[in-house]
Coordinates of C-alpha atoms in Angstrom, one line a residue:
M264 CA -0.2 -0.2 -0.3
I265 CA 2.7 2.2 0.9
I266 CA 4.5 1.6 -2.6
D267 CA 0.9 2.7 -4.1
K268 CA 0.6 5.7 -2.2
I269 CA 4.4 7.0 -3.4
K270 CA 3.7 6.2 -6.9
K271 CA 0.8 8.6 -6.8
V272 CA 2.8 11.3 -5.8
N273 CA 6.2 10.6 -7.5
K274 CA 6.6 10.1 -11.4
I275 CA 8.7 7.3 -12.2
E276 CA 11.2 7.3 -14.9
E277 CA 10.7 6.4 -18.4
K278 CA 13.7 4.2 -18.2
P279 CA 12.7 0.7 -17.4
I280 CA 13.5 -0.2 -13.7
K281 CA 12.7 -3.6 -12.4
N282 CA 10.3 -4.1 -9.7
D283 CA 12.6 -4.4 -6.5
E284 CA 14.5 -1.3 -8.3
A285 CA 11.7 0.9 -8.5
S286 CA 10.7 -0.3 -4.8
E287 CA 13.9 0.9 -3.5
K288 CA 14.1 4.1 -5.4
M289 CA 10.6 4.8 -4.2
I290 CA 11.1 4.0 -0.7
G291 CA 14.3 5.6 -0.4
K292 CA 12.5 9.3 -0.8
W293 CA 10.4 8.5 2.4
V294 CA 10.9 7.6 5.8
K295 CA 8.8 6.4 8.6
C296 CA 8.6 8.0 12.1
N297 CA 8.9 5.7 14.9
N298 CA 7.0 7.7 17.1
C299 CA 3.8 9.0 15.4
K300 CA 4.3 6.2 12.8
E301 CA 3.1 8.5 9.6
I302 CA 5.3 8.2 6.3
I303 CA 6.9 11.5 5.6
Y304 CA 8.2 12.7 2.8
K305 CA 12.6 13.5 3.0
E306 CA 12.7 16.6 1.4
E307 CA 10.1 17.8 3.5
L308 CA 11.6 16.4 6.9
H309 CA 14.8 17.9 5.9
K310 CA 13.1 21.5 5.5
N311 CA 11.7 20.9 9.1
L312 CA 15.2 20.5 10.7
S313 CA 14.7 16.9 10.8
V314 CA 11.7 17.3 12.8
C315 CA 8.5 15.1 12.3
P316 CA 5.9 17.8 10.9
N317 CA 2.9 15.5 12.5
C318 CA 4.4 15.0 15.7
G319 CA 7.1 16.9 16.8
K320 CA 9.2 13.9 17.1
H321 CA 13.2 14.8 16.7
F322 CA 15.4 12.9 14.5
R323 CA 18.7 12.8 14.9
L324 CA 21.1 15.4 12.9
S325 CA 24.8 15.1 11.9
S326 CA 27.1 17.6 13.0
R327 CA 27.5 19.2 9.6
R328 CA 24.0 20.2 9.6
R329 CA 23.6 21.3 13.1
I330 CA 26.7 23.6 12.1
K331 CA 25.1 24.8 9.3
Q332 CA 21.8 25.4 11.7
I333 CA 23.3 27.3 14.7
A334 CA 26.5 29.2 13.0
D335 CA 25.9 32.0 10.8
E336 CA 26.7 31.1 7.7
G337 CA 30.2 31.0 6.4
T338 CA 31.9 31.9 9.7
F339 CA 32.4 28.2 11.1
K340 CA 36.3 27.9 11.0
E341 CA 37.2 24.4 12.3
I342 CA 39.9 23.8 14.9
G343 CA 41.5 20.4 16.1
A344 CA 40.6 18.8 12.6
D345 CA 44.2 17.0 12.4
I346 CA 43.6 15.7 16.0
L347 CA 42.6 11.9 14.3
T348 CA 41.5 8.9 15.8
K349 CA 44.7 6.3 17.4
D350 CA 44.9 2.8 18.3
P351 CA 46.9 2.7 21.4
L352 CA 45.5 -1.3 22.4
N353 CA 46.3 -2.3 18.9
F354 CA 42.3 -3.3 19.3
E355 CA 41.4 -5.8 16.3
G356 CA 39.7 -4.4 13.8
Y357 CA 39.6 -0.6 15.2
L358 CA 41.0 1.8 12.8
K359 CA 39.7 -0.4 9.9
K360 CA 36.1 0.4 11.1
V361 CA 37.1 4.3 11.7
E362 CA 38.2 4.6 7.9
L363 CA 35.2 2.8 6.8
L364 CA 33.0 5.3 8.8
K365 CA 35.2 8.3 7.9
E366 CA 34.2 7.2 4.2
K367 CA 30.7 6.7 4.6
T368 CA 30.1 9.8 6.8
K369 CA 32.4 11.9 5.1
I370 CA 33.7 13.6 8.7
Q371 CA 37.0 12.5 10.7
E372 CA 35.7 11.7 14.0
A373 CA 32.7 12.0 16.3
V374 CA 32.8 15.6 16.8
K375 CA 33.4 19.0 15.1
C376 CA 34.8 22.2 16.5
G377 CA 35.5 25.5 15.6
K378 CA 34.9 29.3 16.7
C379 CA 32.1 31.0 15.1
K380 CA 29.5 33.5 15.2
I381 CA 25.9 32.9 16.4
N382 CA 23.3 35.8 15.6
G383 CA 26.4 38.2 15.1
E384 CA 27.9 36.7 19.2
E385 CA 31.3 35.3 18.7
A386 CA 31.6 31.9 20.3
V387 CA 33.5 28.4 20.5
L388 CA 31.3 25.7 19.0
A389 CA 31.8 22.3 19.8
V390 CA 28.9 19.6 18.2
M391 CA 28.9 15.7 18.6
D392 CA 28.2 13.4 15.6
G393 CA 26.2 10.1 16.4
N394 CA 26.9 8.6 13.1
F395 CA 30.6 8.3 14.0
L396 CA 30.7 5.4 16.5
M397 CA 28.0 6.4 18.4
G398 CA 29.8 9.6 19.3
S399 CA 31.5 7.9 21.6
M400 CA 34.4 9.7 23.4
G401 CA 38.3 8.2 22.6
S402 CA 41.6 10.4 22.9
A403 CA 40.9 12.2 19.8
V404 CA 37.2 13.4 20.7
G405 CA 38.4 14.4 24.4
E406 CA 41.3 16.2 22.8
R407 CA 39.5 18.1 20.5
I408 CA 36.7 19.2 23.0
T409 CA 39.7 20.1 25.3
L410 CA 41.2 22.3 22.3
A411 CA 37.9 23.7 22.3
I412 CA 37.9 24.9 25.6
E413 CA 41.0 26.0 25.8
T414 CA 40.7 27.9 22.7
A415 CA 37.6 29.6 24.3
I416 CA 39.7 30.7 27.2
K417 CA 42.4 31.8 25.3
N418 CA 39.7 34.3 23.3
Q419 CA 37.8 34.9 26.5
L420 CA 35.0 33.8 24.4
P421 CA 31.6 31.6 25.7
I422 CA 31.5 27.7 24.3
I423 CA 28.6 25.9 23.2
I424 CA 29.2 21.9 23.1
F425 CA 26.1 19.8 21.7
C426 CA 26.3 16.5 23.1
V427 CA 25.0 13.3 21.6
S428 CA 27.0 9.8 22.9
G429 CA 26.8 6.5 23.5
G430 CA 29.7 6.6 26.0
A431 CA 33.5 6.2 26.5
R432 CA 34.9 4.7 23.3
M433 CA 36.0 0.5 24.6
Q434 CA 38.3 0.1 21.8
E435 CA 40.5 2.2 23.7
G436 CA 40.1 1.1 27.2
I437 CA 41.2 3.4 30.0
I438 CA 42.6 6.0 27.9
S439 CA 39.0 6.8 26.7
L440 CA 38.1 7.1 30.6
M441 CA 41.0 9.8 31.3
Q442 CA 39.1 11.7 29.0
M443 CA 36.3 12.3 31.4
A444 CA 38.7 13.7 33.9
K445 CA 40.7 16.0 31.2
T446 CA 37.5 17.9 30.0
S447 CA 36.2 18.2 33.2
A448 CA 39.7 19.8 34.3
A449 CA 39.3 21.9 31.4
I450 CA 35.7 22.7 32.3
A451 CA 36.9 24.0 35.7
K452 CA 39.5 26.4 33.9
L453 CA 37.0 28.0 32.1
D454 CA 34.9 28.5 34.7
E455 CA 37.9 30.1 37.0
Q456 CA 37.6 32.7 34.0
G457 CA 34.2 33.4 34.6
L458 CA 33.3 32.0 30.7
L459 CA 29.9 31.0 29.8
Y460 CA 29.4 27.2 29.0
I461 CA 26.6 26.4 27.4
S462 CA 26.0 22.4 27.2
V463 CA 22.9 21.3 24.7
L464 CA 21.5 17.6 25.6
T465 CA 20.5 15.5 22.2
D466 CA 19.3 12.1 21.8
P467 CA 21.2 10.3 23.3
T468 CA 23.5 11.8 25.8
T469 CA 24.5 8.6 27.9
G470 CA 28.0 7.3 29.6
G471 CA 31.0 9.1 30.4
V472 CA 29.9 12.1 28.2
T473 CA 27.1 12.4 30.5
A474 CA 29.2 11.8 33.9
S475 CA 31.6 14.3 32.5
F476 CA 31.4 17.7 30.2
A477 CA 27.8 17.0 29.5
S478 CA 26.7 17.8 32.9
L479 CA 28.9 20.8 33.6
G480 CA 27.4 23.5 31.6
D481 CA 26.6 26.8 33.3
I482 CA 23.2 26.4 31.6
I483 CA 22.0 23.0 30.3
L484 CA 19.5 22.7 27.5
A485 CA 18.2 19.7 25.9
E486 CA 15.9 18.7 22.8
P487 CA 12.7 17.3 23.2
E488 CA 12.3 13.5 24.3
A489 CA 16.1 13.1 24.5
L490 CA 17.1 9.9 26.3
I491 CA 19.6 11.5 28.8
G492 CA 21.5 9.1 31.5
F493 CA 24.6 7.1 32.4
A494 CA 23.4 3.8 31.9
G495 CA 20.5 2.9 29.6
P496 CA 17.3 2.0 31.4
R497 CA 17.1 -1.9 30.4
V498 CA 20.5 -2.0 32.3
I499 CA 19.3 -0.2 35.1
E500 CA 16.0 -2.4 35.5
Q501 CA 18.1 -5.2 35.1
T502 CA 20.2 -4.3 38.2
I503 CA 18.1 -2.8 40.4
G504 CA 15.4 -5.9 39.5
Q505 CA 12.4 -3.0 39.5
K506 CA 10.6 -1.4 36.8
L507 CA 11.2 2.5 36.2
P508 CA 9.0 5.2 35.8
E509 CA 7.4 6.2 32.7
G510 CA 9.6 8.6 30.9
F511 CA 12.3 8.0 33.1
Q512 CA 16.0 9.6 31.6
K513 CA 14.0 11.5 28.9
S514 CA 14.7 15.2 28.7
E515 CA 11.1 16.3 30.2
F516 CA 11.5 13.5 33.4
L517 CA 15.2 15.7 34.1
L518 CA 13.7 18.9 33.5
E519 CA 11.0 18.0 36.1
H520 CA 13.8 17.1 38.5
G521 CA 15.9 20.1 38.1
F522 CA 18.7 18.3 36.1
I523 CA 18.3 20.6 33.3
D524 CA 17.3 24.1 33.0
K525 CA 15.2 24.4 29.7
I526 CA 13.8 22.4 27.1
V527 CA 14.2 23.6 23.6
E528 CA 12.7 23.0 20.5
R529 CA 15.4 22.6 17.3
K530 CA 13.8 25.8 15.4
D531 CA 14.3 27.8 18.6
M532 CA 17.4 26.5 19.6
K533 CA 19.8 29.1 17.7
E534 CA 18.0 32.0 19.1
T535 CA 17.7 30.9 22.7
I536 CA 21.6 30.1 22.7
S537 CA 22.4 33.3 21.3
K538 CA 20.1 35.2 23.9
I539 CA 21.8 33.5 26.6
I540 CA 25.0 34.6 25.1
K541 CA 23.7 38.2 25.0
M542 CA 22.6 38.2 28.7
H543 CA 26.0 37.0 30.1
K544 CA 27.8 39.5 28.5
K545 CA 25.4 42.4 30.2
V546 CA 26.1 40.9 33.4
S547 CA 29.5 40.1 32.9

């Protein structure tokens, strides 16, 4: 039925296409929302900042699209692009997997950092990308984020970090866990300078990222329905042997219990961030 519906809207090319190829071609233009189950035209979803026009479900964004949305056009200047993944434990297949992901995602690491302007306000912006090893934090990610924080200190600028992560990168063992301490120490130095740090939690933000820099923002924002926590809900339920409350670890639950400051819809995120920066400038 879905294919019939699609065929009515889209003209199939005159060139002969096998039935299975035609199905793939048409279905590739649509996506199903896993919240409201509606079928959405991909182009419409893209124009709506990857937010379902029917129910408001926020789909995940790549770092490239997030930067395009938040930074003023042409102002983003990347830093730390030469900091790349290492394989300190000679973990079997790790570097091969990283190279395949680089080719597939067209990015070099799970975070992209740089200086930019946000509605005319200068800032340092770091954006994690869940498409690259689920945004896991290894030595390169930790070093890039630390460099971004140090750049903010050097230039006396606010820093905004968009978080999305499955946690520490297991292929780097204890070295990945050390990034929690390193990034947290850098945030402490930023705080000593009285500089603003806005942390934005997106779906999902978990593990070592939640337990370090993601939770240290002066202002902590979150997107609607984002999963935020340390261990996942299934792991917690198995550990404590109890059923968790409805919506546990969702951003709405965390707002209600004082863990975050505000839930902001994606379309309002840039304006909200720039307003916070301007307010901080007035009182600092």
